[in-house]
Tab-separated table of C-alpha atoms in Angstrom:
chain	number	residue	atom	x	y	z
A	1	UNK	CA	-38.668	-5.437	-4.296
A	2	UNK	CA	-39.209	-4.927	-0.730
A	3	UNK	CA	-36.888	-2.201	0.979
A	4	UNK	CA	-35.923	-0.709	-2.374
A	5	UNK	CA	-37.538	2.471	-3.478
A	6	UNK	CA	-37.657	4.157	-6.816
A	7	UNK	CA	-36.160	7.525	-5.581
A	8	UNK	CA	-33.347	8.821	-8.153
A	9	UNK	CA	-30.603	9.098	-5.574
A	10	UNK	CA	-30.930	5.451	-4.386
A	11	UNK	CA	-31.282	4.485	-7.941
A	12	UNK	CA	-28.127	6.050	-8.949
A	13	UNK	CA	-26.365	4.126	-6.197
A	14	UNK	CA	-27.822	0.869	-7.459
A	15	UNK	CA	-27.079	1.153	-11.048
A	16	UNK	CA	-23.474	2.805	-10.760
A	17	UNK	CA	-21.033	1.323	-13.378
A	18	UNK	CA	-17.513	1.949	-12.441
A	19	UNK	CA	-16.901	2.417	-16.282
A	20	UNK	CA	-19.242	5.356	-16.505
A	21	UNK	CA	-18.531	7.601	-13.670
A	22	UNK	CA	-21.395	10.221	-14.376
A	23	UNK	CA	-24.072	9.072	-11.955
A	24	UNK	CA	-21.420	8.755	-8.933
A	25	UNK	CA	-19.766	11.975	-9.670
A	26	UNK	CA	-23.231	13.952	-9.442
A	27	UNK	CA	-24.105	12.101	-6.206
A	28	UNK	CA	-20.568	12.778	-4.836
A	29	UNK	CA	-20.832	16.617	-5.891
A	30	UNK	CA	-24.364	16.748	-4.447
A	31	UNK	CA	-23.482	15.060	-1.028
A	32	UNK	CA	-20.233	17.105	-0.740
A	33	UNK	CA	-20.884	20.153	-1.890
A	34	UNK	CA	-17.680	20.220	-4.039
A	35	UNK	CA	-17.593	21.716	-7.614
A	36	UNK	CA	-19.207	19.159	-9.930
A	37	UNK	CA	-16.685	19.749	-12.792
A	38	UNK	CA	-13.664	19.220	-10.455
A	39	UNK	CA	-15.636	15.980	-8.675
A	40	UNK	CA	-16.073	14.463	-12.114
A	41	UNK	CA	-12.534	15.035	-13.321
A	42	UNK	CA	-11.046	13.638	-10.153
A	43	UNK	CA	-13.320	10.639	-10.228
A	44	UNK	CA	-12.585	10.016	-13.791
A	45	UNK	CA	-8.915	10.039	-13.154
A	46	UNK	CA	-9.232	7.677	-10.344
A	47	UNK	CA	-11.110	5.068	-12.071
A	48	UNK	CA	-8.916	5.333	-14.912
A	49	UNK	CA	-5.811	4.459	-12.629
A	50	UNK	CA	-7.808	1.925	-10.925
A	51	UNK	CA	-8.721	0.146	-14.365
A	52	UNK	CA	-5.046	0.563	-15.605
A	53	UNK	CA	-3.248	-0.765	-12.541
A	54	UNK	CA	-5.657	-3.571	-11.137
A	55	UNK	CA	-8.502	-4.624	-13.216
A	56	UNK	CA	-6.558	-5.127	-16.636
A	57	UNK	CA	-3.492	-6.864	-15.202
A	58	UNK	CA	-3.357	-10.470	-16.190
A	59	UNK	CA	-1.559	-12.791	-13.908
A	60	UNK	CA	2.007	-13.859	-15.097
A	61	UNK	CA	2.175	-17.631	-16.517
A	62	UNK	CA	4.871	-19.765	-14.970
A	63	UNK	CA	5.754	-23.044	-16.159
A	64	UNK	CA	7.318	-25.444	-13.566
A	65	UNK	CA	9.215	-28.379	-15.194
A	66	UNK	CA	9.998	-30.624	-12.157
A	67	UNK	CA	9.957	-34.443	-12.197
A	68	UNK	CA	9.367	-34.679	-8.387
A	69	UNK	CA	5.500	-34.396	-8.361
A	70	UNK	CA	5.266	-33.470	-4.735
A	71	UNK	CA	7.738	-30.586	-5.013
A	72	UNK	CA	6.223	-29.626	-8.209
A	73	UNK	CA	2.780	-29.143	-6.499
A	74	UNK	CA	4.147	-27.241	-3.761
A	75	UNK	CA	6.061	-24.925	-5.991
A	76	UNK	CA	2.774	-24.271	-8.014
A	77	UNK	CA	0.552	-24.068	-4.952
A	78	UNK	CA	3.046	-21.391	-3.639
A	79	UNK	CA	3.088	-19.541	-7.066
A	80	UNK	CA	-0.691	-19.803	-7.324
A	81	UNK	CA	-1.205	-18.417	-3.845
A	82	UNK	CA	1.072	-15.414	-4.822
A	83	UNK	CA	-1.264	-14.726	-8.025
A	84	UNK	CA	0.463	-16.465	-10.696
A	85	UNK	CA	-1.068	-18.547	-13.262
A	86	UNK	CA	0.657	-21.997	-13.383
A	87	UNK	CA	1.427	-25.048	-15.079
A	88	UNK	CA	3.490	-28.261	-14.719
A	89	UNK	CA	5.478	-30.486	-16.608
A	90	UNK	CA	6.872	-33.755	-15.293
A	91	UNK	CA	9.630	-34.434	-17.720
A	92	UNK	CA	11.929	-32.675	-20.243
A	93	UNK	CA	9.946	-33.660	-23.291
A	94	UNK	CA	6.741	-32.334	-21.826
A	95	UNK	CA	8.434	-29.089	-20.518
A	96	UNK	CA	9.244	-28.387	-24.072
A	97	UNK	CA	6.000	-29.118	-25.567
A	98	UNK	CA	4.210	-26.719	-23.043
A	99	UNK	CA	6.929	-24.188	-23.302
A	100	UNK	CA	6.036	-23.825	-26.917
A	101	UNK	CA	2.367	-23.996	-26.638
A	102	UNK	CA	1.534	-21.721	-23.623
A	103	UNK	CA	4.619	-19.213	-24.098
A	104	UNK	CA	4.763	-18.673	-20.363
A	105	UNK	CA	6.235	-15.519	-18.949
A	106	UNK	CA	8.880	-17.494	-16.875
A	107	UNK	CA	9.953	-21.062	-16.608
A	108	UNK	CA	11.457	-22.776	-13.298
A	109	UNK	CA	13.314	-25.811	-14.443
A	110	UNK	CA	14.885	-28.735	-12.788
A	111	UNK	CA	18.060	-30.264	-14.312
A	112	UNK	CA	17.827	-33.901	-13.475
A	113	UNK	CA	14.423	-35.299	-15.314
A	114	UNK	CA	13.576	-38.082	-17.444
A	115	UNK	CA	13.068	-38.038	-21.371
A	116	UNK	CA	15.118	-34.942	-21.628
A	117	UNK	CA	17.599	-33.285	-19.422
A	118	UNK	CA	17.072	-29.560	-17.989
A	119	UNK	CA	20.066	-28.391	-20.115
A	120	UNK	CA	18.169	-29.627	-23.418
A	121	UNK	CA	15.000	-27.858	-22.282
A	122	UNK	CA	16.988	-24.791	-21.939
A	123	UNK	CA	18.647	-25.149	-25.235
A	124	UNK	CA	15.112	-25.699	-26.752
A	125	UNK	CA	14.080	-22.594	-25.138
A	126	UNK	CA	16.778	-20.477	-26.541
A	127	UNK	CA	16.766	-21.977	-29.910
A	128	UNK	CA	13.112	-21.164	-30.951
A	129	UNK	CA	12.418	-17.522	-31.643
A	130	UNK	CA	9.089	-17.263	-29.739
A	131	UNK	CA	10.540	-18.772	-26.632
A	132	UNK	CA	14.184	-17.259	-26.750
A	133	UNK	CA	13.057	-14.226	-24.335
A	134	UNK	CA	11.458	-16.341	-21.565
A	135	UNK	CA	13.616	-16.152	-18.741
A	136	UNK	CA	14.380	-19.653	-17.161
A	137	UNK	CA	15.254	-20.057	-13.497
A	138	UNK	CA	17.101	-23.333	-12.972
A	139	UNK	CA	16.109	-24.969	-9.744
A	140	UNK	CA	18.016	-28.064	-9.122
A	141	UNK	CA	19.989	-30.202	-6.518
A	142	UNK	CA	23.172	-30.067	-8.966
A	143	UNK	CA	25.853	-27.639	-7.275
A	144	UNK	CA	28.755	-28.024	-9.236
A	145	UNK	CA	30.173	-25.006	-10.817
A	146	UNK	CA	30.398	-26.622	-14.349
A	147	UNK	CA	26.915	-27.128	-14.437
A	148	UNK	CA	26.069	-23.668	-13.192
A	149	UNK	CA	28.454	-22.055	-15.694
A	150	UNK	CA	27.022	-24.233	-18.539
A	151	UNK	CA	23.525	-23.335	-17.794
A	152	UNK	CA	24.390	-19.610	-17.514
A	153	UNK	CA	26.431	-19.809	-20.690
A	154	UNK	CA	23.064	-21.294	-22.596
A	155	UNK	CA	20.913	-18.472	-21.382
A	156	UNK	CA	19.562	-19.201	-17.944
A	157	UNK	CA	18.361	-16.262	-16.092
A	158	UNK	CA	19.415	-17.623	-12.745
A	159	UNK	CA	20.492	-20.932	-10.903
A	160	UNK	CA	19.329	-21.900	-7.662
A	161	UNK	CA	20.167	-25.163	-5.349
A	162	UNK	CA	16.823	-26.326	-4.020
A	163	UNK	CA	17.936	-27.190	-0.718
A	164	UNK	CA	19.194	-23.538	-0.075
A	165	UNK	CA	15.666	-21.817	-0.798
A	166	UNK	CA	12.232	-21.994	0.860
A	167	UNK	CA	9.060	-21.822	-1.174
A	168	UNK	CA	8.672	-18.236	-0.126
A	169	UNK	CA	11.930	-17.121	-1.342
A	170	UNK	CA	11.385	-19.139	-4.634
A	171	UNK	CA	8.275	-17.173	-5.207
A	172	UNK	CA	10.446	-13.818	-4.455
A	173	UNK	CA	13.032	-14.884	-6.936
A	174	UNK	CA	10.274	-15.333	-9.590
A	175	UNK	CA	8.552	-12.025	-8.568
A	176	UNK	CA	12.028	-10.249	-8.860
A	177	UNK	CA	12.702	-11.695	-12.222
A	178	UNK	CA	9.409	-10.867	-13.743
A	179	UNK	CA	9.752	-6.977	-12.550
């Protein structure tokens, strides 16, 4: 093709594959005048660390169980923008089914919902062996101490009143819990 020659140095740059550092380390050693053996070792370590920390990292899955569709979509959008994989359920029964099927890394749960209340979803999450360790953050309008105490006793990892948190703060709480 026009503008591309068959020179070995140019060819090395065009076909370089980050999983095989050999062509690049030679090029770097030649151009920099560094010791080829050290250049190869440093490049291999660098590529290993990049691969380990960024390229193999799967996004965490968050299940949002909330019957208010507008709020649910806003939360999901904020979480997606923050790099999470998300799913939604609009009632408690659907929430339990999706929780058991997809095994999310965290559940954001409303309490006041149709077809099963949030407390029932929380109890189901803690009942089943494969979902028992999924952190559940309750995000609700219910602000009485009995409800807070009950949810924490069942096993909620946190309890937040919707009106007291922005979308950004909710995302921050999710990130904190998943650390």
